[in-house]
Short mmCIF file of C-alpha atoms (C1' of nucleotides) in Angstrom, two decimals:
data_model
loop_
_atom_site.label_atom_id
_atom_site.label_comp_id
_atom_site.label_asym_id
_atom_site.label_seq_id
_atom_site.Cartn_x
_atom_site.Cartn_y
_atom_site.Cartn_z
CA MET H 50 116.16 -33.55 107.55
CA ALA H 51 119.16 -34.98 106.59
CA THR H 52 118.60 -37.15 103.82
CA GLY H 53 119.97 -40.33 103.53
CA ARG H 54 119.10 -41.22 100.02
CA THR H 55 120.93 -44.87 98.98
CA HIS H 56 117.78 -46.14 100.60
CA ARG H 57 118.48 -49.30 99.21
CA PRO H 58 117.51 -53.07 100.57
CA ALA H 59 115.81 -52.00 102.95
CA THR H 60 116.53 -49.96 106.18
CA ARG H 61 117.31 -53.00 107.38
CA SER H 62 114.33 -55.01 108.66
CA ARG H 63 115.00 -56.34 111.61
CA GLY H 64 117.13 -52.75 112.80
CA ILE H 65 116.41 -49.77 114.69
CA PRO H 66 113.96 -47.35 112.65
CA GLU H 67 115.40 -44.21 111.18
CA ALA H 68 113.90 -41.90 113.19
CA THR H 69 114.84 -43.61 116.59
CA VAL H 70 118.71 -43.93 114.98
CA ALA H 71 118.44 -40.00 114.83
CA ARG H 72 117.31 -39.13 117.87
CA LEU H 73 119.76 -41.20 119.81
CA PRO H 74 122.96 -38.77 119.54
CA LEU H 75 120.12 -36.07 121.19
CA TYR H 76 120.21 -38.69 124.07
CA LEU H 77 123.37 -39.20 124.17
CA ARG H 78 124.44 -35.81 124.62
CA ALA H 79 121.99 -35.23 127.10
CA LEU H 80 122.92 -38.45 128.93
CA THR H 81 126.69 -37.24 129.19
CA ALA H 82 125.79 -33.94 129.86
CA LEU H 83 123.88 -36.13 133.09
CA SER H 84 126.81 -38.28 133.49
CA GLU H 85 129.51 -35.51 134.16
CA ARG H 86 127.17 -34.10 136.79
CA SER H 87 127.05 -37.58 138.18
CA VAL H 88 123.60 -38.18 137.93
CA PRO H 89 124.03 -41.82 138.54
CA THR H 90 120.04 -42.59 137.42
CA VAL H 91 117.58 -40.79 135.45
CA SER H 92 113.73 -41.12 134.61
CA SER H 93 112.39 -41.23 130.59
CA GLU H 94 110.63 -38.20 132.00
CA GLU H 95 113.46 -36.27 133.06
CA LEU H 96 115.70 -37.55 130.09
CA ALA H 97 113.24 -36.82 127.51
CA ALA H 98 112.84 -33.27 129.01
CA ALA H 99 116.56 -32.58 128.48
CA ALA H 100 116.36 -34.04 125.15
CA GLY H 101 113.70 -32.04 123.87
CA VAL H 102 111.30 -35.23 123.49
CA ASN H 103 108.73 -36.62 124.87
CA SER H 104 109.00 -39.32 127.32
CA ALA H 105 106.83 -42.05 125.62
CA LYS H 106 108.81 -41.68 122.53
CA LEU H 107 111.59 -41.66 124.18
CA ARG H 108 111.21 -45.22 125.90
CA LYS H 109 109.67 -46.53 122.71
CA ASP H 110 113.09 -45.83 121.01
CA PHE H 111 114.84 -47.37 124.27
CA SER H 112 112.93 -50.34 123.62
CA TYR H 113 114.20 -50.65 120.25
CA LEU H 114 117.82 -51.10 121.82
CA GLY H 115 116.66 -53.31 124.44
CA SER H 116 115.39 -53.55 128.17
CA TYR H 117 118.00 -51.43 129.36
CA GLY H 118 115.55 -49.79 132.36
CA THR H 119 114.92 -50.53 135.94
CA ARG H 120 111.28 -50.72 136.74
CA GLY H 121 110.45 -48.02 139.34
CA VAL H 122 113.55 -46.65 139.55
CA GLY H 123 114.86 -45.18 135.72
CA TYR H 124 117.69 -45.81 133.53
CA ASP H 125 121.31 -46.08 134.73
CA VAL H 126 123.10 -43.06 133.27
CA GLU H 127 126.88 -44.61 132.56
CA TYR H 128 125.00 -47.99 131.22
CA LEU H 129 122.82 -45.78 128.72
CA VAL H 130 125.83 -44.05 127.37
CA TYR H 131 127.61 -47.28 127.08
CA GLN H 132 125.17 -48.90 125.07
CA ILE H 133 124.32 -46.19 123.15
CA SER H 134 127.71 -44.98 122.27
CA ARG H 135 128.31 -48.76 120.88
CA GLU H 136 124.63 -48.66 119.13
CA LEU H 137 126.41 -45.70 117.75
CA GLY H 138 129.63 -47.07 116.19
CA LEU H 139 130.84 -44.18 118.71
CA THR H 140 133.65 -46.99 120.44
CA GLN H 141 135.51 -47.06 117.63
CA ASP H 142 137.52 -44.00 116.11
CA TRP H 143 136.08 -42.67 112.61
CA PRO H 144 138.85 -41.12 110.76
CA VAL H 145 137.00 -38.32 108.77
CA VAL H 146 138.50 -36.10 105.99
CA ILE H 147 136.94 -32.78 105.35
CA VAL H 148 137.19 -31.72 101.79
CA GLY H 149 137.02 -27.34 100.68
CA ILE H 150 139.04 -25.52 103.63
CA GLY H 151 136.79 -22.36 103.13
CA ASN H 152 135.00 -20.86 106.12
CA LEU H 153 133.07 -23.26 106.91
CA GLY H 154 135.77 -26.12 106.32
CA ALA H 155 137.82 -23.99 109.29
CA ALA H 156 134.77 -24.08 110.96
CA LEU H 157 134.54 -28.04 111.18
CA ALA H 158 137.60 -28.77 111.83
CA ASN H 159 137.99 -26.65 114.51
CA TYR H 160 134.69 -27.70 115.82
CA GLY H 161 135.12 -29.78 119.14
CA GLY H 162 131.63 -31.65 119.02
CA PHE H 163 133.78 -34.36 116.67
CA ALA H 164 136.82 -34.91 118.24
CA SER H 165 134.47 -35.68 121.71
CA ARG H 166 132.42 -38.09 119.74
CA GLY H 167 134.82 -40.47 118.01
CA PHE H 168 135.94 -38.90 115.51
CA ARG H 169 139.06 -37.92 114.28
CA VAL H 170 139.83 -35.49 111.58
CA ALA H 171 142.56 -37.10 109.43
CA ALA H 172 143.13 -34.60 106.83
CA LEU H 173 141.97 -31.56 105.32
CA ILE H 174 142.32 -31.05 101.86
CA ASP H 175 141.70 -28.38 99.85
CA ALA H 176 142.08 -27.27 95.71
CA ASP H 177 143.91 -24.17 96.02
CA PRO H 178 147.58 -24.91 96.00
CA ALA H 179 148.11 -21.67 97.97
CA MET H 180 146.28 -23.62 100.68
CA ALA H 181 148.73 -26.17 100.94
CA GLY H 182 150.83 -26.72 104.18
CA LYS H 183 149.25 -24.01 106.10
CA PRO H 184 147.90 -25.35 108.96
CA VAL H 185 143.74 -24.92 109.90
CA ALA H 186 142.57 -26.13 113.70
CA GLY H 187 146.49 -27.14 113.85
CA ILE H 188 146.32 -29.86 110.90
CA PRO H 189 148.09 -28.93 107.83
CA VAL H 190 145.98 -28.51 104.64
CA GLN H 191 146.76 -30.82 101.96
CA HIS H 192 146.57 -30.82 98.16
CA THR H 193 143.47 -32.39 96.27
CA ASP H 194 146.00 -34.11 94.17
CA ASP H 195 146.62 -36.78 96.93
CA LEU H 196 143.08 -37.21 97.73
CA GLU H 197 142.86 -40.96 97.04
CA ARG H 198 146.60 -41.37 98.42
CA ILE H 199 145.11 -39.88 101.51
CA ILE H 200 141.69 -41.53 101.73
CA GLN H 201 143.74 -44.98 101.42
CA ASP H 202 146.47 -44.16 103.89
CA ASN H 203 144.27 -43.59 106.52
CA GLY H 204 141.11 -46.27 106.29
CA VAL H 205 138.93 -43.21 106.08
CA SER H 206 135.24 -44.36 105.56
CA ILE H 207 133.57 -40.88 105.83
CA GLY H 208 134.18 -37.77 104.44
CA VAL H 209 132.98 -34.51 104.76
CA ILE H 210 131.68 -31.99 101.84
CA ALA H 211 132.12 -28.39 102.18
CA THR H 212 133.05 -27.03 98.98
CA PRO H 213 131.67 -25.03 96.89
CA ALA H 214 128.87 -26.55 94.64
CA GLY H 215 130.34 -26.85 91.42
CA ALA H 216 132.78 -28.94 92.74
CA ALA H 217 130.91 -31.10 94.99
CA GLN H 218 130.08 -33.96 92.80
CA GLN H 219 133.54 -34.24 91.29
CA VAL H 220 134.81 -34.39 94.73
CA CYS H 221 132.02 -36.99 95.95
CA ASP H 222 132.54 -39.26 92.85
CA ARG H 223 136.87 -39.14 93.72
CA LEU H 224 136.15 -39.67 97.19
CA VAL H 225 133.63 -42.69 96.51
CA ALA H 226 136.24 -43.98 94.14
CA ALA H 227 138.91 -44.09 96.88
CA GLY H 228 136.71 -45.92 98.90
CA VAL H 229 134.40 -43.71 101.17
CA THR H 230 131.07 -44.98 102.00
CA SER H 231 129.68 -42.29 104.06
CA ILE H 232 129.61 -38.85 102.79
CA LEU H 233 128.26 -35.71 104.99
CA ASN H 234 127.52 -33.03 102.20
CA PHE H 235 127.62 -28.99 103.18
CA ALA H 236 127.42 -28.26 99.59
CA PRO H 237 123.84 -26.81 98.04
CA THR H 238 123.63 -29.61 95.74
CA VAL H 239 122.39 -33.38 95.07
CA LEU H 240 125.00 -35.90 95.03
CA ASN H 241 124.79 -38.44 93.52
CA VAL H 242 126.57 -41.80 94.78
CA PRO H 243 126.34 -45.93 93.82
CA ASP H 244 124.08 -48.08 95.80
CA GLY H 245 125.91 -48.38 99.38
CA VAL H 246 126.89 -45.16 99.78
CA ASP H 247 125.27 -43.02 102.21
CA VAL H 248 124.82 -39.39 102.09
CA ARG H 249 123.66 -36.80 104.54
CA LYS H 250 123.11 -33.05 103.26
CA VAL H 251 122.98 -30.26 105.75
CA ASP H 252 121.88 -27.02 104.14
CA LEU H 253 122.30 -23.98 106.08
CA SER H 254 119.79 -21.92 103.33
CA ILE H 255 116.92 -24.71 103.26
CA GLU H 256 116.53 -24.47 107.45
CA LEU H 257 116.02 -20.54 106.81
CA GLN H 258 113.40 -20.87 104.34
CA ILE H 259 111.75 -23.63 106.68
CA LEU H 260 111.26 -21.38 109.36
CA ALA H 261 110.45 -18.45 106.79
CA PHE H 262 107.59 -20.21 105.93
CA HIS H 263 106.27 -20.58 109.57
CA GLU H 264 107.20 -17.24 110.01
CA GLN H 265 105.07 -15.61 107.48
CA ARG H 266 102.25 -17.84 108.35
CA LYS H 267 102.73 -16.09 111.62
CA ALA H 268 102.50 -13.03 110.41
CA GLY H 269 99.47 -13.73 108.40
CA GLU H 270 97.77 -15.21 111.69
CA GLU H 271 94.56 -13.12 111.62
CA ALA H 272 95.57 -10.81 108.22
CA ALA H 273 94.47 -11.72 105.16
CA ALA H 274 96.55 -15.09 104.84
CA ALA H 275 98.49 -15.68 101.90
CA ASP H 276 95.59 -15.94 99.30
CA THR H 277 93.03 -18.12 98.86
CA ALA H 278 92.22 -20.60 101.23
CA VAL H 279 92.21 -18.85 104.50
CA ALA H 280 93.90 -20.98 107.29
CA PRO H 281 91.54 -21.76 110.00
CA ALA H 282 94.33 -20.63 111.92
CA ALA H 283 92.76 -19.50 115.38
CA ARG H 284 94.75 -17.82 117.88
CA ARG H 285 98.33 -18.65 118.50
CA GLN H 286 97.14 -20.85 121.64
CA PRO H 287 97.77 -24.51 121.02
CA ALA H 288 95.66 -26.81 123.20
CA ASP H 289 98.83 -28.26 123.44
CA LYS H 290 99.61 -29.88 126.40
CA GLY H 291 102.45 -31.26 128.00
CA PRO H 292 105.78 -29.95 128.29
CA ASP H 293 106.67 -30.35 124.73
CA GLY H 294 105.91 -32.21 121.83
CA ASP H 295 107.10 -33.10 118.46
CA VAL H 296 110.30 -33.14 116.95
CA PRO H 297 109.36 -34.28 112.97
CA ALA H 298 111.95 -36.48 111.31
CA VAL H 299 114.16 -35.09 109.63
CA MET H 300 116.66 -35.33 109.34
CA PRO H 301 118.22 -33.40 108.91
CA ALA H 302 117.90 -31.09 106.18
CA MET R 68 117.41 -32.37 110.26
CA ALA R 69 117.05 -30.96 111.76
CA THR R 70 114.45 -29.77 113.48
CA GLY R 71 113.81 -28.66 116.73
CA ARG R 72 110.77 -28.22 119.05
CA THR R 73 108.88 -25.57 117.31
CA HIS R 74 105.17 -25.22 119.06
CA ARG R 75 103.25 -24.78 116.45
CA PRO R 76 99.94 -25.31 116.32
CA ALA R 77 101.04 -27.15 114.04
CA THR R 78 100.44 -27.90 110.48
CA ARG R 79 96.92 -28.24 111.37
CA SER R 80 95.58 -25.28 110.07
CA ARG R 81 94.71 -27.22 107.46
CA GLY R 82 97.85 -26.22 105.26
CA ILE R 83 100.20 -27.65 103.89
CA PRO R 84 101.60 -31.19 105.32
CA GLU R 85 105.73 -30.51 107.32
CA ALA R 86 107.13 -32.82 105.03
CA THR R 87 106.09 -31.06 102.21
CA VAL R 88 107.50 -27.54 103.42
CA ALA R 89 111.01 -29.30 104.04
CA ARG R 90 111.37 -30.18 100.14
CA LEU R 91 109.90 -27.01 98.68
CA PRO R 92 112.98 -24.73 99.07
CA LEU R 93 115.07 -28.22 97.71
CA TYR R 94 112.37 -28.07 94.42
CA LEU R 95 113.55 -24.63 94.26
CA ARG R 96 117.17 -24.31 94.30
CA ALA R 97 116.49 -27.12 91.11
CA LEU R 98 114.02 -24.76 89.62
CA THR R 99 116.93 -21.75 89.92
CA ALA R 100 119.19 -23.80 88.61
CA LEU R 101 116.51 -24.70 85.19
CA SER R 102 115.80 -21.10 85.17
CA GLU R 103 119.31 -19.88 84.94
CA ARG R 104 119.88 -22.29 82.12
CA SER R 105 116.75 -20.85 80.46
CA VAL R 106 114.98 -23.75 80.41
CA PRO R 107 111.29 -23.17 80.20
CA THR R 108 109.02 -25.96 81.60
CA VAL R 109 110.41 -29.34 83.08
CA SER R 110 108.63 -32.48 83.71
CA SER R 111 107.75 -33.69 87.36
CA GLU R 112 109.99 -36.44 86.11
CA GLU R 113 113.02 -34.67 85.48
CA LEU R 114 112.44 -32.00 88.31
CA ALA R 115 112.40 -34.88 90.85
CA ALA R 116 115.65 -36.04 89.86
CA ALA R 117 116.93 -33.13 90.34
CA ALA R 118 116.14 -32.17 93.13
CA GLY R 119 116.79 -35.69 94.27
CA VAL R 120 113.34 -37.44 95.62
CA ASN R 121 110.70 -39.58 93.16
CA SER R 122 108.70 -38.07 90.72
CA ALA R 123 104.99 -39.38 92.83
CA LYS R 124 106.05 -37.38 95.39
CA LEU R 125 107.04 -34.29 94.06
CA ARG R 126 103.51 -34.38 92.18
CA LYS R 127 101.89 -35.07 95.37
CA ASP R 128 103.99 -31.90 96.97
CA PHE R 129 102.93 -29.46 94.40
CA SER R 130 99.48 -30.78 94.36
CA TYR R 131 99.03 -29.08 97.65
CA LEU R 132 100.15 -26.03 96.50
CA GLY R 133 97.31 -25.80 93.65
CA SER R 134 97.49 -26.97 89.82
CA TYR R 135 100.25 -25.24 88.77
CA GLY R 136 101.23 -27.87 85.84
CA THR R 137 99.89 -28.66 82.52
CA ARG R 138 98.92 -32.15 81.61
CA GLY R 139 100.83 -33.91 78.87
CA VAL R 140 103.41 -30.70 79.41
CA GLY R 141 104.51 -30.07 82.71
CA TYR R 142 105.64 -27.35 84.69
CA ASP R 143 106.04 -23.62 83.66
CA VAL R 144 109.90 -23.07 85.40
CA GLU R 145 109.30 -19.54 86.16
CA TYR R 146 106.13 -19.84 87.33
CA LEU R 147 106.72 -22.67 89.84
CA VAL R 148 109.41 -20.57 90.97
CA TYR R 149 107.60 -17.64 91.97
CA GLN R 150 104.67 -19.78 93.14
CA ILE R 151 107.22 -22.20 95.56
CA SER R 152 108.88 -18.85 96.39
CA ARG R 153 105.62 -17.21 97.78
CA GLU R 154 104.47 -19.66 99.32
CA LEU R 155 107.65 -19.88 101.36
CA GLY R 156 107.82 -16.43 101.77
CA LEU R 157 110.57 -15.69 100.22
CA THR R 158 108.97 -12.92 98.17
CA GLN R 159 109.28 -10.73 100.88
CA ASP R 160 112.87 -9.57 102.99
CA TRP R 161 113.76 -11.56 105.78
CA PRO R 162 116.31 -9.64 108.01
CA VAL R 163 118.34 -11.81 110.12
CA VAL R 164 120.91 -11.56 112.93
CA ILE R 165 123.60 -14.17 113.59
CA VAL R 166 124.87 -14.26 116.83
CA GLY R 167 128.44 -15.33 117.68
CA ILE R 168 130.77 -14.84 115.09
CA GLY R 169 133.15 -17.46 115.81
CA ASN R 170 134.28 -19.49 113.14
CA LEU R 171 130.84 -21.04 112.43
CA GLY R 172 129.57 -17.82 112.69
CA ALA R 173 132.18 -15.88 110.38
CA ALA R 174 131.25 -18.79 107.71
CA LEU R 175 127.40 -18.24 107.96
CA ALA R 176 128.32 -14.47 106.82
CA ASN R 177 129.85 -15.43 104.05
CA TYR R 178 127.20 -17.78 103.08
CA GLY R 179 126.00 -16.69 99.88
CA GLY R 180 123.03 -18.79 99.99
CA PHE R 181 120.97 -16.70 102.18
CA ALA R 182 121.25 -13.54 100.23
CA SER R 183 120.17 -15.33 97.17
CA ARG R 184 117.24 -16.04 98.71
CA GLY R 185 115.49 -13.35 100.20
CA PHE R 186 117.73 -13.31 103.42
CA ARG R 187 119.49 -9.95 104.28
CA VAL R 188 121.96 -10.04 107.17
CA ALA R 189 121.16 -7.83 109.03
CA ALA R 190 123.91 -7.68 112.26
CA LEU R 191 126.61 -9.91 113.37
CA ILE R 192 126.67 -9.64 117.13
CA ASP R 193 129.19 -11.36 119.38
CA ALA R 194 129.95 -11.28 123.48
CA ASP R 195 133.95 -10.69 123.04
CA PRO R 196 134.33 -6.74 123.09
CA ALA R 197 137.65 -7.24 121.25
CA MET R 198 135.61 -8.62 117.84
CA ALA R 199 133.07 -4.92 117.85
CA GLY R 200 133.80 -3.28 115.09
CA LYS R 201 135.39 -5.77 113.50
CA PRO R 202 134.50 -6.23 109.95
CA VAL R 203 133.35 -9.94 108.97
CA ALA R 204 131.78 -9.93 105.15
CA GLY R 205 131.82 -6.45 105.20
CA ILE R 206 129.35 -6.20 108.40
CA PRO R 207 130.88 -4.88 111.11
CA VAL R 208 130.40 -6.95 114.34
CA GLN R 209 128.50 -5.66 117.25
CA HIS R 210 128.64 -6.21 120.71
CA THR R 211 125.69 -8.29 122.78
CA ASP R 212 125.20 -5.30 125.19
CA ASP R 213 122.88 -4.01 121.78
CA LEU R 214 121.21 -6.96 121.01
CA GLU R 215 117.83 -5.80 121.90
CA ARG R 216 117.97 -2.21 120.16
CA ILE R 217 119.41 -3.83 117.12
CA ILE R 218 116.79 -6.45 116.97
CA GLN R 219 114.17 -3.94 117.14
CA ASP R 220 116.15 -1.08 114.96
CA ASN R 221 115.69 -3.58 112.14
CA GLY R 222 112.97 -5.54 112.62
CA VAL R 223 114.65 -8.62 113.11
CA SER R 224 111.95 -11.57 113.70
CA ILE R 225 114.58 -14.61 112.48
CA GLY R 226 118.04 -15.19 114.54
CA VAL R 227 120.80 -17.59 114.24
CA ILE R 228 122.30 -18.54 117.30
CA ALA R 229 126.46 -19.85 116.27
CA THR R 230 127.61 -19.44 120.37
CA PRO R 231 129.05 -22.23 122.48
CA ALA R 232 126.74 -24.10 124.08
CA GLY R 233 126.97 -22.57 127.00
CA ALA R 234 125.49 -19.27 126.07
CA ALA R 235 122.66 -20.60 123.70
CA GLN R 236 120.01 -20.55 125.63
CA GLN R 237 120.48 -17.24 127.50
CA VAL R 238 121.01 -15.25 123.77
CA CYS R 239 118.09 -17.18 122.89
CA ASP R 240 115.73 -15.76 125.80
CA ARG R 241 116.94 -12.25 125.04
CA LEU R 242 116.30 -12.72 121.22
CA VAL R 243 112.98 -13.86 121.98
CA ALA R 244 112.50 -11.40 124.56
CA ALA R 245 113.14 -8.71 121.76
CA GLY R 246 110.77 -9.93 119.62
CA VAL R 247 112.83 -12.30 117.32
CA THR R 248 110.32 -15.38 116.53
CA SER R 249 112.03 -17.88 114.75
CA ILE R 250 115.43 -19.27 115.72
CA LEU R 251 118.07 -21.18 113.67
CA ASN R 252 119.94 -23.12 116.29
CA PHE R 253 123.61 -24.01 115.55
CA ALA R 254 124.61 -24.61 119.68
CA PRO R 255 124.47 -28.59 120.75
CA THR R 256 121.89 -27.74 123.24
CA VAL R 257 118.12 -27.93 123.51
CA LEU R 258 116.69 -24.22 123.87
CA ASN R 259 113.60 -23.66 125.84
CA VAL R 260 111.25 -21.13 124.11
CA PRO R 261 107.42 -19.97 124.88
CA ASP R 262 104.79 -21.26 122.36
CA GLY R 263 104.83 -19.44 118.95
CA VAL R 264 108.64 -19.39 118.65
CA ASP R 265 110.06 -21.71 116.18
CA VAL R 266 113.19 -23.26 116.71
CA ARG R 267 114.42 -25.30 114.27
CA LYS R 268 118.68 -26.91 114.73
CA VAL R 269 121.70 -27.80 113.10
CA ASP R 270 123.82 -29.91 114.68
CA LEU R 271 126.73 -31.38 112.65
CA SER R 272 128.10 -33.99 115.16
CA ILE R 273 124.66 -35.56 115.12
CA GLU R 274 124.58 -36.09 110.92
CA LEU R 275 128.31 -37.64 111.93
CA GLN R 276 126.66 -39.82 114.30
CA ILE R 277 124.12 -40.95 112.24
CA LEU R 278 126.68 -41.85 109.54
CA ALA R 279 128.44 -43.61 112.02
CA PHE R 280 125.51 -45.84 112.71
CA HIS R 281 125.12 -46.43 108.85
CA GLU R 282 128.83 -47.25 108.75
CA GLN R 283 129.38 -49.26 111.20
CA ARG R 284 126.29 -51.92 110.02
CA LYS R 285 128.26 -52.09 106.58
CA ALA R 286 131.48 -53.25 108.10
CA GLY R 287 129.62 -55.89 110.35
CA GLU R 288 127.98 -56.82 107.01
CA GLU R 289 128.52 -60.34 107.51
CA ALA R 290 131.33 -60.09 110.07
CA ALA R 291 130.05 -60.35 113.53
CA ALA R 292 128.18 -57.85 113.98
CA ALA R 293 128.27 -55.65 116.96
CA ASP R 294 128.93 -57.76 120.08
CA THR R 295 125.81 -58.77 122.02
CA ALA R 296 122.51 -58.38 119.61
CA VAL R 297 120.81 -59.68 122.10
CA ALA R 298 119.85 -58.96 125.65
CA PRO R 299 123.56 -59.08 127.29
CA ALA R 300 123.17 -61.44 130.76
CA ALA R 301 126.58 -59.57 132.11
CA ARG R 302 124.58 -56.25 132.33
CA ARG R 303 126.37 -53.49 134.46
CA GLN R 304 129.58 -52.91 132.81
CA PRO R 305 130.10 -49.40 132.52
CA ALA R 306 133.51 -49.35 132.93
CA ASP R 307 134.58 -51.63 130.43
CA LYS R 308 137.08 -49.13 128.98
CA GLY R 309 134.43 -46.07 128.46
CA PRO R 310 132.40 -44.42 125.63
CA ASP R 311 135.64 -42.72 124.95
CA GLY R 312 138.28 -40.64 125.78
CA ASP R 313 135.35 -38.48 126.57
CA VAL R 314 136.70 -34.59 126.18
CA PRO R 315 135.04 -31.70 127.77
CA ALA R 316 131.90 -32.03 125.72
CA VAL R 317 132.02 -27.91 125.40
CA MET R 318 131.11 -26.52 122.48
CA PRO R 319 132.93 -24.61 119.49
CA ALA R 320 131.95 -21.79 118.19
"C1'" DT U 96 100.65 -39.63 73.43
"C1'" DG U 97 102.63 -37.89 77.30
"C1'" DG U 98 102.40 -36.28 81.78
"C1'" DT U 99 99.56 -33.74 85.09
"C1'" DG U 100 96.59 -34.71 89.82
"C1'" DT U 101 94.97 -37.72 92.94
"C1'" DG U 102 92.33 -41.20 95.51
"C1'" DA U 103 93.44 -45.70 97.64
"C1'" DA U 104 96.90 -48.79 99.76
"C1'" DA U 105 100.53 -49.48 102.19
"C1'" DG U 106 103.98 -48.24 105.44
"C1'" DG U 107 106.03 -45.42 109.19
"C1'" DA U 108 106.39 -42.77 113.05
"C1'" DT U 109 103.70 -40.88 117.59
"C1'" DT U 110 100.97 -41.41 121.44
"C1'" DC U 111 97.59 -43.80 124.09
"C1'" DA U 112 97.10 -46.33 128.14
"C1'" DC U 113 98.35 -49.79 130.96
"C1'" DA U 114 100.05 -54.67 132.01
"C1'" DG U 115 103.85 -55.91 134.55
"C1'" DC U 116 107.76 -55.71 137.44
"C1'" DC U 117 110.37 -53.68 140.70
"C1'" DG B 71 103.85 -46.39 144.49
"C1'" DG B 72 106.35 -45.38 140.55
"C1'" DC B 73 108.17 -45.86 135.84
"C1'" DT B 74 109.44 -48.70 132.51
"C1'" DG B 75 108.01 -52.17 128.42
"C1'" DT B 76 105.10 -52.79 124.64
"C1'" DG B 77 100.52 -53.87 122.23
"C1'" DA B 78 97.11 -50.92 120.01
"C1'" DA B 79 94.83 -47.10 118.01
"C1'" DT B 80 95.98 -42.95 115.41
"C1'" DC B 81 98.02 -40.10 112.94
"C1'" DC B 82 101.54 -38.85 108.84
"C1'" DT B 83 104.30 -39.52 104.98
"C1'" DT B 84 104.94 -42.15 101.03
"C1'" DT B 85 103.87 -44.92 97.14
"C1'" DC B 86 100.72 -47.06 93.50
"C1'" DA B 87 98.13 -47.13 89.61
"C1'" DC B 88 95.41 -44.79 87.14
"C1'" DA B 89 91.64 -41.52 85.68
"C1'" DC B 90 92.59 -37.09 83.02
"C1'" DC B 91 93.38 -33.66 79.68
"C1'" DA B 92 96.70 -30.49 76.99
#
DNA sequence: TGGTGTGAAAGGATTCACAGCC
DNA sequence: GGCTGTGAATCCTTTCACACCA
């Protein structure tokens, strides 16, 4: 899960639970797909299946937003898309800068999912002078020297760090000093930021490591488990019921 | 974040809490850095700071693994690295395949964090015949037609999907049929898998949306908050300029 | 003394189950 | 009859605070 450190004064007492916020984008994606197919209404059961959660959770999540459904009928797709978009702040345009245009930075610059959701890549920044001026995803790369000016000229408040780990903290400090208050960090390092700045991280190798943990467990299902304390590991046959269930938090990783 | 519908019989096997498992890679990374600096021991306070968590949580986490510390002293760095690696299953080699060698797939193939953690990119697979044979990160791309053979020949149990959303489920089905039991999904879609298969997802735009939510809150700190924070009397207003330009929500690579 | 290990308390998140409304 | 909205129960996670010991 990603992480949002800076849990300062608190998670806004009268706000939406963090776990719910993390699922809103999921619902929005599913709703957008329904909208494109011109589906007018959807039940909590159907939408939950499309989003990969269970319906009770979905209804509870929506209850934090308000009463947007109709008993006996379901939810109006278009209306919900609008309400969730507004709640997430996606009805406005968010200029974003990406710092570190290596393989990953280029992938992010080309990522269509940004533009389609209210995000606009305002600038690409890299420390390599040789990159300067070269267009990536149609946007010319600018040099790190101009970072502060770029942030201010574009009114950027969200920055994406895709640099090597060693450069991340320094880039982070400069972004924050220039006015950025939200950072998405892909560098495998912990960033220190002042209060009021949100950081979420995505670490590709961490996700794989978590998978490896469960994979290992499956392998040792009936074979001698790791070592001590053998897991009762019964057959792989969860008495689980429903279609799905689960989805921890996460946040992201 | 980033977790998907893992249908494991759950962590119920008397094992380590899922939240703890998700943090072990974090500790491991911090410990590895200490190890490289030849630091012999570390206290829970110091290690927690390096990993970005608080010390009580760290100690509780470690208590699930066993008593590996020394009161009054701290933890032996090398020993802890080993114990956590073993717990995560990183003392063995995990061959991984990456399917979908677009920008993101290439970035993943080049990602150093994999190799350094017990993961080995066994093969790169793409549906584009023009890609076949072209080396990416020193590994020749192979065609999707050979997917099953590749999985079996290399004994792969972990697959990474970096294809467009439209192709993800199909690729997933083939991976699972060929024997893959853990999947890391970068495609913005919900994957359906049979019991016993774990899926974790990473969605770049979801992370940004969560940041946007918090960013919006900061902006409206004392300014007029959203608009109608209360039950809107003017329901049915889906038109209102719509969510946003709504570009085709298709995928990148 | 200094720092681990851990019961117990507190806080969240998820699930249940059903009242209430269309 | 069908489906939402939500209190109540349950489960999981985090935090506290202190016993215990090298």
